[in-house]
mmCIF file of C-alpha atoms and ligand atoms in Angstrom:
data_model
loop_
_atom_site.group_PDB
_atom_site.id
_atom_site.type_symbol
_atom_site.label_atom_id
_atom_site.label_comp_id
_atom_site.label_asym_id
_atom_site.label_seq_id
_atom_site.Cartn_x
_atom_site.Cartn_y
_atom_site.Cartn_z
ATOM 1 C CA MET A 1 207.889 -41.777 -85.019
ATOM 2 C CA SER A 2 208.560 -44.301 -82.276
ATOM 3 C CA LEU A 3 207.285 -41.815 -79.676
ATOM 4 C CA SER A 4 204.053 -42.745 -77.968
ATOM 5 C CA PRO A 5 201.215 -40.454 -79.107
ATOM 6 C CA THR A 6 199.556 -38.055 -76.646
ATOM 7 C CA PHE A 7 196.321 -36.087 -76.601
ATOM 8 C CA ASP A 8 198.151 -33.240 -78.381
ATOM 9 C CA ASP A 9 198.558 -35.612 -81.321
ATOM 10 C CA VAL A 10 194.812 -36.348 -81.268
ATOM 11 C CA ARG A 11 194.110 -32.608 -81.292
ATOM 12 C CA SER A 12 196.450 -32.108 -84.217
ATOM 13 C CA ALA A 13 194.880 -35.071 -86.053
ATOM 14 C CA ALA A 14 191.434 -33.542 -85.527
ATOM 15 C CA ALA A 15 192.554 -30.308 -87.208
ATOM 16 C CA ARG A 16 193.714 -32.273 -90.269
ATOM 17 C CA ILE A 17 190.773 -34.638 -90.447
ATOM 18 C CA THR A 18 187.846 -32.331 -89.715
ATOM 19 C CA PRO A 19 187.594 -30.768 -93.193
ATOM 20 C CA HIS A 20 187.474 -34.248 -94.802
ATOM 21 C CA ALA A 21 185.797 -36.635 -92.341
ATOM 22 C CA HIS A 22 182.155 -36.647 -91.319
ATOM 23 C CA ARG A 23 181.352 -35.489 -87.833
ATOM 24 C CA THR A 24 179.337 -38.601 -87.039
ATOM 25 C CA PRO A 25 176.086 -38.404 -85.090
ATOM 26 C CA VAL A 26 175.680 -39.269 -81.420
ATOM 27 C CA LEU A 27 172.446 -41.265 -81.099
ATOM 28 C CA ARG A 28 170.358 -42.203 -78.076
ATOM 29 C CA SER A 29 167.328 -44.431 -77.636
ATOM 30 C CA ARG A 30 164.830 -44.145 -74.829
ATOM 31 C CA ARG A 31 163.952 -47.823 -75.184
ATOM 32 C CA ILE A 32 167.570 -48.877 -74.878
ATOM 33 C CA ASN A 33 168.061 -46.594 -71.878
ATOM 34 C CA GLU A 34 165.099 -48.281 -70.204
ATOM 35 C CA GLN A 35 166.455 -51.754 -70.978
ATOM 36 C CA VAL A 36 169.964 -50.968 -69.737
ATOM 37 C CA GLY A 37 168.873 -48.713 -66.864
ATOM 38 C CA ALA A 38 171.469 -46.087 -67.810
ATOM 39 C CA ASP A 39 171.839 -43.112 -70.137
ATOM 40 C CA VAL A 40 173.637 -44.600 -73.167
ATOM 41 C CA VAL A 41 175.158 -42.468 -75.930
ATOM 42 C CA PHE A 42 176.254 -44.107 -79.195
ATOM 43 C CA LYS A 43 179.007 -42.503 -81.305
ATOM 44 C CA CYS A 44 177.983 -43.802 -84.722
ATOM 45 C CA GLU A 45 181.072 -44.367 -86.867
ATOM 46 C CA ASN A 46 179.001 -46.590 -89.132
ATOM 47 C CA PHE A 47 178.119 -43.205 -90.665
ATOM 48 C CA GLN A 48 181.793 -42.267 -91.174
ATOM 49 C CA ARG A 49 183.167 -42.018 -94.728
ATOM 50 C CA MET A 50 183.745 -45.524 -96.166
ATOM 51 C CA GLY A 51 181.637 -46.864 -93.319
ATOM 52 C CA ALA A 52 184.006 -47.054 -90.347
ATOM 53 C CA PHE A 53 186.251 -44.980 -88.057
ATOM 54 C CA LYS A 54 189.341 -46.231 -89.930
ATOM 55 C CA PHE A 55 189.131 -43.285 -92.311
ATOM 56 C CA ARG A 56 190.308 -41.091 -89.422
ATOM 57 C CA GLY A 57 193.627 -42.814 -88.794
ATOM 58 C CA ALA A 58 194.313 -43.434 -92.472
ATOM 59 C CA PHE A 59 193.745 -39.816 -93.456
ATOM 60 C CA ASN A 60 195.833 -38.497 -90.570
ATOM 61 C CA ALA A 61 198.747 -40.782 -91.451
ATOM 62 C CA LEU A 62 198.705 -40.044 -95.195
ATOM 63 C CA SER A 63 198.287 -36.299 -94.695
ATOM 64 C CA ARG A 64 201.721 -36.299 -93.006
ATOM 65 C CA PHE A 65 203.633 -37.838 -95.921
ATOM 66 C CA THR A 66 206.515 -35.814 -97.359
ATOM 67 C CA SER A 67 206.206 -34.870 -101.029
ATOM 68 C CA GLU A 68 208.598 -37.691 -101.873
ATOM 69 C CA GLN A 69 206.465 -40.227 -99.997
ATOM 70 C CA ARG A 70 203.356 -38.888 -101.716
ATOM 71 C CA ARG A 71 204.856 -39.341 -105.156
ATOM 72 C CA ALA A 72 205.979 -42.911 -104.474
ATOM 73 C CA GLY A 73 202.732 -43.972 -102.801
ATOM 74 C CA VAL A 74 201.380 -45.977 -99.881
ATOM 75 C CA VAL A 75 200.991 -49.715 -99.304
ATOM 76 C CA ALA A 76 198.706 -51.359 -96.741
ATOM 77 C CA TYR A 77 197.596 -54.897 -95.976
ATOM 78 C CA SER A 78 194.038 -55.558 -94.859
ATOM 79 C CA SER A 79 191.069 -57.697 -95.775
ATOM 80 C CA GLY A 80 188.620 -55.016 -94.844
ATOM 81 C CA ASN A 81 188.049 -51.528 -93.563
ATOM 82 C CA HIS A 82 191.678 -50.397 -93.344
ATOM 83 C CA ALA A 83 192.165 -51.108 -97.073
ATOM 84 C CA GLN A 84 189.108 -49.050 -97.979
ATOM 85 C CA ALA A 85 190.195 -46.269 -95.621
ATOM 86 C CA ILE A 86 193.690 -46.075 -97.101
ATOM 87 C CA ALA A 87 192.319 -46.189 -100.663
ATOM 88 C CA LEU A 88 189.850 -43.349 -100.006
ATOM 89 C CA ALA A 89 192.306 -41.156 -98.060
ATOM 90 C CA ALA A 90 194.941 -41.713 -100.766
ATOM 91 C CA ARG A 91 192.504 -40.676 -103.478
ATOM 92 C CA LEU A 92 191.600 -37.491 -101.605
ATOM 93 C CA LEU A 93 195.288 -36.659 -101.147
ATOM 94 C CA ASP A 94 196.260 -37.738 -104.675
ATOM 95 C CA ILE A 95 198.630 -40.481 -103.477
ATOM 96 C CA PRO A 96 198.888 -43.814 -105.360
ATOM 97 C CA ALA A 97 197.727 -46.691 -103.123
ATOM 98 C CA THR A 98 198.547 -50.414 -103.263
ATOM 99 C CA LEU A 99 196.446 -52.737 -101.093
ATOM 100 C CA VAL A 100 197.464 -56.284 -100.226
ATOM 101 C CA MET A 101 194.241 -58.279 -99.826
ATOM 102 C CA PRO A 102 193.540 -62.029 -99.489
ATOM 103 C CA HIS A 103 192.408 -63.542 -102.810
ATOM 104 C CA ASP A 104 189.246 -64.782 -101.060
ATOM 105 C CA ALA A 105 188.341 -61.385 -99.537
ATOM 106 C CA PRO A 106 184.636 -60.522 -99.932
ATOM 107 C CA ALA A 107 184.059 -59.296 -103.493
ATOM 108 C CA ALA A 108 182.237 -56.216 -102.181
ATOM 109 C CA LYS A 109 185.287 -55.132 -100.182
ATOM 110 C CA VAL A 110 187.679 -55.662 -103.097
ATOM 111 C CA ALA A 111 185.294 -53.761 -105.387
ATOM 112 C CA ALA A 112 184.966 -50.877 -102.904
ATOM 113 C CA THR A 113 188.760 -50.647 -102.573
ATOM 114 C CA LYS A 114 189.208 -50.615 -106.362
ATOM 115 C CA GLY A 115 186.335 -48.148 -106.643
ATOM 116 C CA TYR A 116 188.344 -45.681 -104.549
ATOM 117 C CA GLY A 117 191.186 -46.046 -107.034
ATOM 118 C CA GLY A 118 193.364 -48.473 -105.060
ATOM 119 C CA GLN A 119 195.549 -51.052 -106.831
ATOM 120 C CA VAL A 120 194.813 -54.465 -105.318
ATOM 121 C CA VAL A 121 197.501 -57.153 -104.962
ATOM 122 C CA THR A 122 196.111 -60.506 -103.823
ATOM 123 C CA TYR A 123 197.758 -63.238 -101.763
ATOM 124 C CA ASP A 124 196.865 -66.622 -100.308
ATOM 125 C CA ARG A 125 196.012 -66.139 -96.653
ATOM 126 C CA TYR A 126 196.750 -69.759 -95.791
ATOM 127 C CA THR A 127 200.233 -69.997 -97.318
ATOM 128 C CA GLU A 128 201.580 -66.435 -97.582
ATOM 129 C CA ASP A 129 202.417 -63.748 -95.023
ATOM 130 C CA ARG A 130 200.749 -60.425 -95.825
ATOM 131 C CA GLU A 131 203.153 -58.416 -93.682
ATOM 132 C CA GLU A 132 206.079 -59.861 -95.616
ATOM 133 C CA ILE A 133 204.403 -59.038 -98.946
ATOM 134 C CA GLY A 134 203.661 -55.513 -97.763
ATOM 135 C CA ARG A 135 207.251 -55.006 -96.637
ATOM 136 C CA ALA A 136 208.615 -56.401 -99.909
ATOM 137 C CA LEU A 137 206.406 -54.065 -101.967
ATOM 138 C CA ALA A 138 207.486 -51.150 -99.805
ATOM 139 C CA ALA A 139 211.171 -51.998 -100.298
ATOM 140 C CA ASP A 140 210.955 -52.751 -104.054
ATOM 141 C CA ARG A 141 208.831 -49.782 -105.054
ATOM 142 C CA GLY A 142 209.770 -47.227 -102.402
ATOM 143 C CA LEU A 143 206.254 -47.240 -100.950
ATOM 144 C CA THR A 144 205.451 -46.227 -97.367
ATOM 145 C CA LEU A 145 203.725 -48.964 -95.369
ATOM 146 C CA ILE A 146 200.859 -47.842 -93.120
ATOM 147 C CA PRO A 147 199.843 -50.635 -90.730
ATOM 148 C CA PRO A 148 196.210 -50.977 -89.625
ATOM 149 C CA TYR A 149 196.701 -50.058 -85.968
ATOM 150 C CA ASP A 150 200.243 -49.977 -84.605
ATOM 151 C CA HIS A 151 201.311 -46.528 -85.749
ATOM 152 C CA PRO A 152 201.281 -43.236 -83.760
ATOM 153 C CA HIS A 153 199.466 -41.269 -86.506
ATOM 154 C CA VAL A 154 196.864 -44.006 -86.912
ATOM 155 C CA ILE A 155 196.245 -44.144 -83.138
ATOM 156 C CA ALA A 156 195.966 -40.344 -82.884
ATOM 157 C CA GLY A 157 193.509 -40.266 -85.802
ATOM 158 C CA GLN A 158 191.298 -42.968 -84.267
ATOM 159 C CA GLY A 159 191.226 -40.944 -81.026
ATOM 160 C CA THR A 160 189.343 -38.123 -82.753
ATOM 161 C CA ALA A 161 186.042 -40.058 -82.637
ATOM 162 C CA ALA A 162 186.043 -40.101 -78.811
ATOM 163 C CA LYS A 163 187.267 -36.490 -78.749
ATOM 164 C CA GLU A 164 184.150 -35.482 -80.678
ATOM 165 C CA LEU A 165 181.971 -37.608 -78.389
ATOM 166 C CA PHE A 166 183.269 -36.124 -75.110
ATOM 167 C CA GLU A 167 183.135 -32.591 -76.509
ATOM 168 C CA GLU A 168 179.500 -33.153 -77.428
ATOM 169 C CA VAL A 169 178.175 -34.994 -74.357
ATOM 170 C CA GLY A 170 180.584 -34.036 -71.541
ATOM 171 C CA ASP A 171 181.753 -36.408 -68.818
ATOM 172 C CA LEU A 172 180.850 -40.100 -68.922
ATOM 173 C CA ASP A 173 181.048 -42.746 -66.201
ATOM 174 C CA ALA A 174 182.271 -45.432 -68.605
ATOM 175 C CA ILE A 175 183.016 -45.936 -72.286
ATOM 176 C CA PHE A 176 183.015 -49.241 -74.243
ATOM 177 C CA VAL A 177 185.201 -49.667 -77.327
ATOM 178 C CA PRO A 178 185.557 -52.511 -79.877
ATOM 179 C CA LEU A 179 189.050 -54.012 -79.751
ATOM 180 C CA GLY A 180 191.050 -55.641 -82.530
ATOM 181 C CA GLY A 181 194.678 -54.525 -82.667
ATOM 182 C CA GLY A 182 193.951 -51.628 -80.339
ATOM 183 C CA GLY A 183 194.226 -48.503 -82.501
ATOM 184 C CA LEU A 184 190.696 -47.391 -81.670
ATOM 185 C CA LEU A 185 190.974 -48.288 -77.972
ATOM 186 C CA SER A 186 194.339 -46.612 -77.409
ATOM 187 C CA GLY A 187 193.257 -43.476 -79.302
ATOM 188 C CA THR A 188 190.040 -43.384 -77.274
ATOM 189 C CA ALA A 189 192.123 -43.695 -74.094
ATOM 190 C CA LEU A 190 194.106 -40.560 -74.977
ATOM 191 C CA SER A 191 190.896 -38.556 -75.449
ATOM 192 C CA ALA A 192 189.099 -40.021 -72.427
ATOM 193 C CA ARG A 193 191.935 -39.362 -69.988
ATOM 194 C CA GLU A 194 192.127 -35.731 -71.109
ATOM 195 C CA LEU A 195 188.448 -34.862 -71.560
ATOM 196 C CA SER A 196 186.740 -37.048 -68.934
ATOM 197 C CA PRO A 197 189.480 -38.175 -66.517
ATOM 198 C CA GLY A 198 187.181 -40.187 -64.238
ATOM 199 C CA CYS A 199 185.623 -42.175 -67.092
ATOM 200 C CA GLU A 200 186.177 -45.939 -66.872
ATOM 201 C CA LEU A 201 187.545 -47.352 -70.104
ATOM 202 C CA TYR A 202 186.739 -50.838 -71.421
ATOM 203 C CA GLY A 203 187.909 -52.655 -74.535
ATOM 204 C CA VAL A 204 185.637 -55.397 -75.862
ATOM 205 C CA GLU A 205 186.798 -58.435 -77.857
ATOM 206 C CA PRO A 206 185.113 -61.490 -79.349
ATOM 207 C CA GLU A 207 185.314 -64.391 -76.897
ATOM 208 C CA ALA A 208 187.106 -66.555 -79.489
ATOM 209 C CA GLY A 209 189.903 -63.969 -79.781
ATOM 210 C CA ASP A 210 190.644 -62.829 -76.231
ATOM 211 C CA ASP A 211 194.351 -62.113 -76.767
ATOM 212 C CA GLY A 212 193.931 -58.503 -75.592
ATOM 213 C CA ARG A 213 192.395 -59.568 -72.307
ATOM 214 C CA ARG A 214 195.113 -62.160 -71.764
ATOM 215 C CA SER A 215 197.793 -59.603 -72.677
ATOM 216 C CA LEU A 216 196.454 -57.190 -70.065
ATOM 217 C CA ARG A 217 196.409 -59.960 -67.424
ATOM 218 C CA GLN A 218 199.917 -61.190 -68.265
ATOM 219 C CA GLY A 219 201.519 -57.798 -68.792
ATOM 220 C CA ALA A 220 202.929 -58.890 -72.172
ATOM 221 C CA ILE A 221 201.523 -59.119 -75.710
ATOM 222 C CA VAL A 222 199.907 -62.529 -76.275
ATOM 223 C CA HIS A 223 199.782 -63.946 -79.833
ATOM 224 C CA ILE A 224 196.960 -66.244 -80.984
ATOM 225 C CA ASP A 225 195.875 -67.975 -84.219
ATOM 226 C CA THR A 226 193.306 -66.092 -86.316
ATOM 227 C CA PRO A 227 190.148 -66.490 -84.209
ATOM 228 C CA ALA A 228 186.925 -67.916 -85.645
ATOM 229 C CA THR A 229 184.339 -65.166 -85.075
ATOM 230 C CA ILE A 230 181.808 -63.193 -87.093
ATOM 231 C CA ALA A 231 183.564 -60.015 -85.865
ATOM 232 C CA ASP A 232 185.913 -59.851 -88.855
ATOM 233 C CA GLY A 233 187.295 -56.436 -87.851
ATOM 234 C CA ALA A 234 188.598 -57.959 -84.612
ATOM 235 C CA GLN A 235 190.244 -61.115 -86.004
ATOM 236 C CA THR A 236 193.663 -59.730 -85.163
ATOM 237 C CA GLN A 237 196.244 -62.091 -83.694
ATOM 238 C CA HIS A 238 197.928 -59.673 -81.301
ATOM 239 C CA LEU A 239 198.016 -56.102 -80.009
ATOM 240 C CA GLY A 240 200.751 -53.744 -81.235
ATOM 241 C CA ALA A 241 203.726 -52.388 -79.299
ATOM 242 C CA HIS A 242 202.348 -48.830 -79.373
ATOM 243 C CA THR A 243 198.737 -49.781 -78.708
ATOM 244 C CA PHE A 244 199.619 -52.156 -75.855
ATOM 245 C CA GLU A 245 201.752 -49.539 -74.128
ATOM 246 C CA ILE A 246 198.778 -47.172 -73.941
ATOM 247 C CA ILE A 247 196.208 -49.892 -73.207
ATOM 248 C CA ARG A 248 198.091 -51.382 -70.247
ATOM 249 C CA ARG A 249 198.534 -47.899 -68.767
ATOM 250 C CA GLU A 250 195.026 -46.486 -69.304
ATOM 251 C CA VAL A 251 192.424 -49.214 -69.805
ATOM 252 C CA ASP A 252 190.411 -50.475 -66.811
ATOM 253 C CA ASP A 253 189.600 -53.869 -68.265
ATOM 254 C CA ILE A 254 189.057 -55.892 -71.424
ATOM 255 C CA LEU A 255 185.779 -57.806 -71.696
ATOM 256 C CA THR A 256 184.607 -60.493 -74.105
ATOM 257 C CA VAL A 257 181.274 -61.262 -75.774
ATOM 258 C CA THR A 258 180.029 -64.166 -77.895
ATOM 259 C CA ASP A 259 179.029 -64.127 -81.557
ATOM 260 C CA SER A 260 175.379 -64.712 -80.648
ATOM 261 C CA GLU A 261 175.474 -61.677 -78.331
ATOM 262 C CA LEU A 262 176.778 -59.669 -81.304
ATOM 263 C CA VAL A 263 173.939 -60.875 -83.523
ATOM 264 C CA GLU A 264 171.416 -59.881 -80.852
ATOM 265 C CA CYS A 265 172.898 -56.371 -80.867
ATOM 266 C CA MET A 266 172.733 -56.186 -84.678
ATOM 267 C CA ARG A 267 169.048 -56.985 -84.325
ATOM 268 C CA ILE A 268 168.454 -54.302 -81.667
ATOM 269 C CA PHE A 269 170.397 -51.674 -83.635
ATOM 270 C CA GLY A 270 168.304 -52.495 -86.697
ATOM 271 C CA SER A 271 164.905 -52.796 -85.092
ATOM 272 C CA VAL A 272 165.100 -50.134 -82.369
ATOM 273 C CA MET A 273 167.548 -47.565 -83.773
ATOM 274 C CA LYS A 274 167.062 -48.295 -87.499
ATOM 275 C CA ILE A 275 170.783 -48.537 -88.177
ATOM 276 C CA VAL A 276 172.922 -51.211 -89.864
ATOM 277 C CA VAL A 277 175.972 -52.124 -87.776
ATOM 278 C CA GLU A 278 178.572 -54.747 -88.726
ATOM 279 C CA PRO A 279 179.285 -57.531 -86.180
ATOM 280 C CA THR A 280 182.539 -55.928 -84.962
ATOM 281 C CA GLY A 281 180.735 -52.612 -84.504
ATOM 282 C CA CYS A 282 178.428 -54.288 -81.953
ATOM 283 C CA LEU A 283 181.165 -55.296 -79.481
ATOM 284 C CA GLY A 284 180.798 -52.244 -77.221
ATOM 285 C CA PHE A 285 177.028 -52.394 -76.929
ATOM 286 C CA ALA A 286 177.086 -56.169 -76.326
ATOM 287 C CA ALA A 287 179.317 -55.607 -73.281
ATOM 288 C CA VAL A 288 177.045 -52.823 -71.995
ATOM 289 C CA ARG A 289 174.057 -55.183 -72.143
ATOM 290 C CA LYS A 290 175.982 -57.807 -70.170
ATOM 291 C CA LEU A 291 177.181 -55.335 -67.551
ATOM 292 C CA ALA A 292 173.878 -53.476 -67.246
ATOM 293 C CA PRO A 293 173.322 -54.127 -63.505
ATOM 294 C CA ARG A 294 176.691 -52.515 -62.725
ATOM 295 C CA LEU A 295 176.041 -49.507 -64.955
ATOM 296 C CA ARG A 296 172.621 -48.660 -63.521
ATOM 297 C CA GLY A 297 171.923 -44.933 -63.290
ATOM 298 C CA GLY A 298 175.193 -43.977 -64.986
ATOM 299 C CA ARG A 299 176.145 -42.190 -68.202
ATOM 300 C CA VAL A 300 177.676 -44.654 -70.632
ATOM 301 C CA GLY A 301 179.399 -44.121 -73.995
ATOM 302 C CA VAL A 302 179.576 -46.735 -76.759
ATOM 303 C CA ILE A 303 181.694 -46.457 -79.902
ATOM 304 C CA VAL A 304 179.781 -48.051 -82.777
ATOM 305 C CA SER A 305 182.854 -48.630 -84.928
ATOM 306 C CA GLY A 306 181.480 -49.513 -88.368
ATOM 307 C CA GLY A 307 178.619 -50.585 -90.590
ATOM 308 C CA ASN A 308 180.267 -52.463 -93.444
ATOM 309 C CA VAL A 309 178.331 -55.697 -93.629
ATOM 310 C CA ASP A 310 176.990 -57.093 -96.854
ATOM 311 C CA LEU A 311 173.177 -56.956 -96.593
ATOM 312 C CA ASP A 312 172.809 -60.642 -97.559
ATOM 313 C CA ARG A 313 175.210 -61.542 -94.773
ATOM 314 C CA PHE A 314 173.334 -59.273 -92.353
ATOM 315 C CA VAL A 315 170.110 -61.094 -93.145
ATOM 316 C CA SER A 316 171.633 -64.575 -92.864
ATOM 317 C CA LEU A 317 173.298 -63.728 -89.529
ATOM 318 C CA LEU A 318 169.949 -62.572 -88.125
ATOM 319 C CA ALA A 319 168.255 -65.726 -89.411
ATOM 320 C CA SER A 320 170.889 -68.079 -87.933
HETATM 321 C C1 PLP B 1 189.360 -52.257 -87.422
HETATM 322 C C2 PLP B 1 188.048 -52.287 -86.761
HETATM 323 C C3 PLP B 1 187.930 -52.485 -85.369
HETATM 324 C C4 PLP B 1 189.123 -52.747 -84.477
HETATM 325 O O1 PLP B 1 189.990 -51.628 -84.447
HETATM 326 P P1 PLP B 1 191.473 -51.760 -83.908
HETATM 327 O O2 PLP B 1 192.034 -50.394 -84.024
HETATM 328 O O3 PLP B 1 192.187 -52.765 -84.752
HETATM 329 O O4 PLP B 1 191.374 -52.238 -82.495
HETATM 330 C C5 PLP B 1 186.668 -52.429 -84.803
HETATM 331 N N1 PLP B 1 185.566 -52.228 -85.563
HETATM 332 C C6 PLP B 1 185.638 -52.046 -86.895
HETATM 333 C C7 PLP B 1 184.383 -51.822 -87.644
HETATM 334 C C8 PLP B 1 186.884 -52.061 -87.539
HETATM 335 O O5 PLP B 1 186.933 -51.883 -88.866
#
């Protein structure tokens, strides 16, 4: 389990996931191509089951449980998409799921997690450590802990989105990927290096949480306080040991964008492409818009990672 995943693991994840996950659409827009000056393809994981790519890694990890692990159940800590992904995958595989969520998590996310049959345990995010609670539950009840990004099966599962993209569109000159803890970026790296070896690979973080970029520069994992950003899926405090190993080896650079650049992308996705994308899901496209002069005439991939944003929040972000 401590082995670093390879493209073979992505291939094997794809075989397990395909019957259960959606093959998400690849969308293009002539207007956006004209604005950017490049041919841009969007892999739309906002249309994935439960609304984000995280279903891929969660299902792959749970599908590999032994019968004993299945009986005892899974535990995960997350305020957002990973909790919903674990709850849904666990329901499909008939595994009991316990989710450790902050007591002030958005009601819609708690309700969605419970709706998938997950048992929610709440904690105080200012005074308690969710990783400690998760580990204690795992030890006391014999549950298997599946972390949100730093796990070989999770990374391999996340890599299946880019695998589908490259198989559908062929070689790309560059691909832009939202970056939190690095599961999506490192999985994408495994697929990109195999299926489009010359493709440049960029991770994109919120400016307020640039730990990934600093980690790449320093050659060691940098830890930060929870960053203040509207990109709630990228409020991670550090990369993982597995994800950083792949990222430092394969990724060309890590870029940052501001919250207002994310809001502008939410607006363009809504008005031009008629799709709802959550702030974190806009990271890749925001970087493409910034780098447009350098991308001119090229073929560019963007992973649109998720669409789980409360509609009231969507509206108030656009109005701000
Ligand atoms: C979790 C998440 C990310 C970040 O993924 P990592 O694997 O942690 O880097 C990006 N976008 C969305 C929508 C997410 O839910």
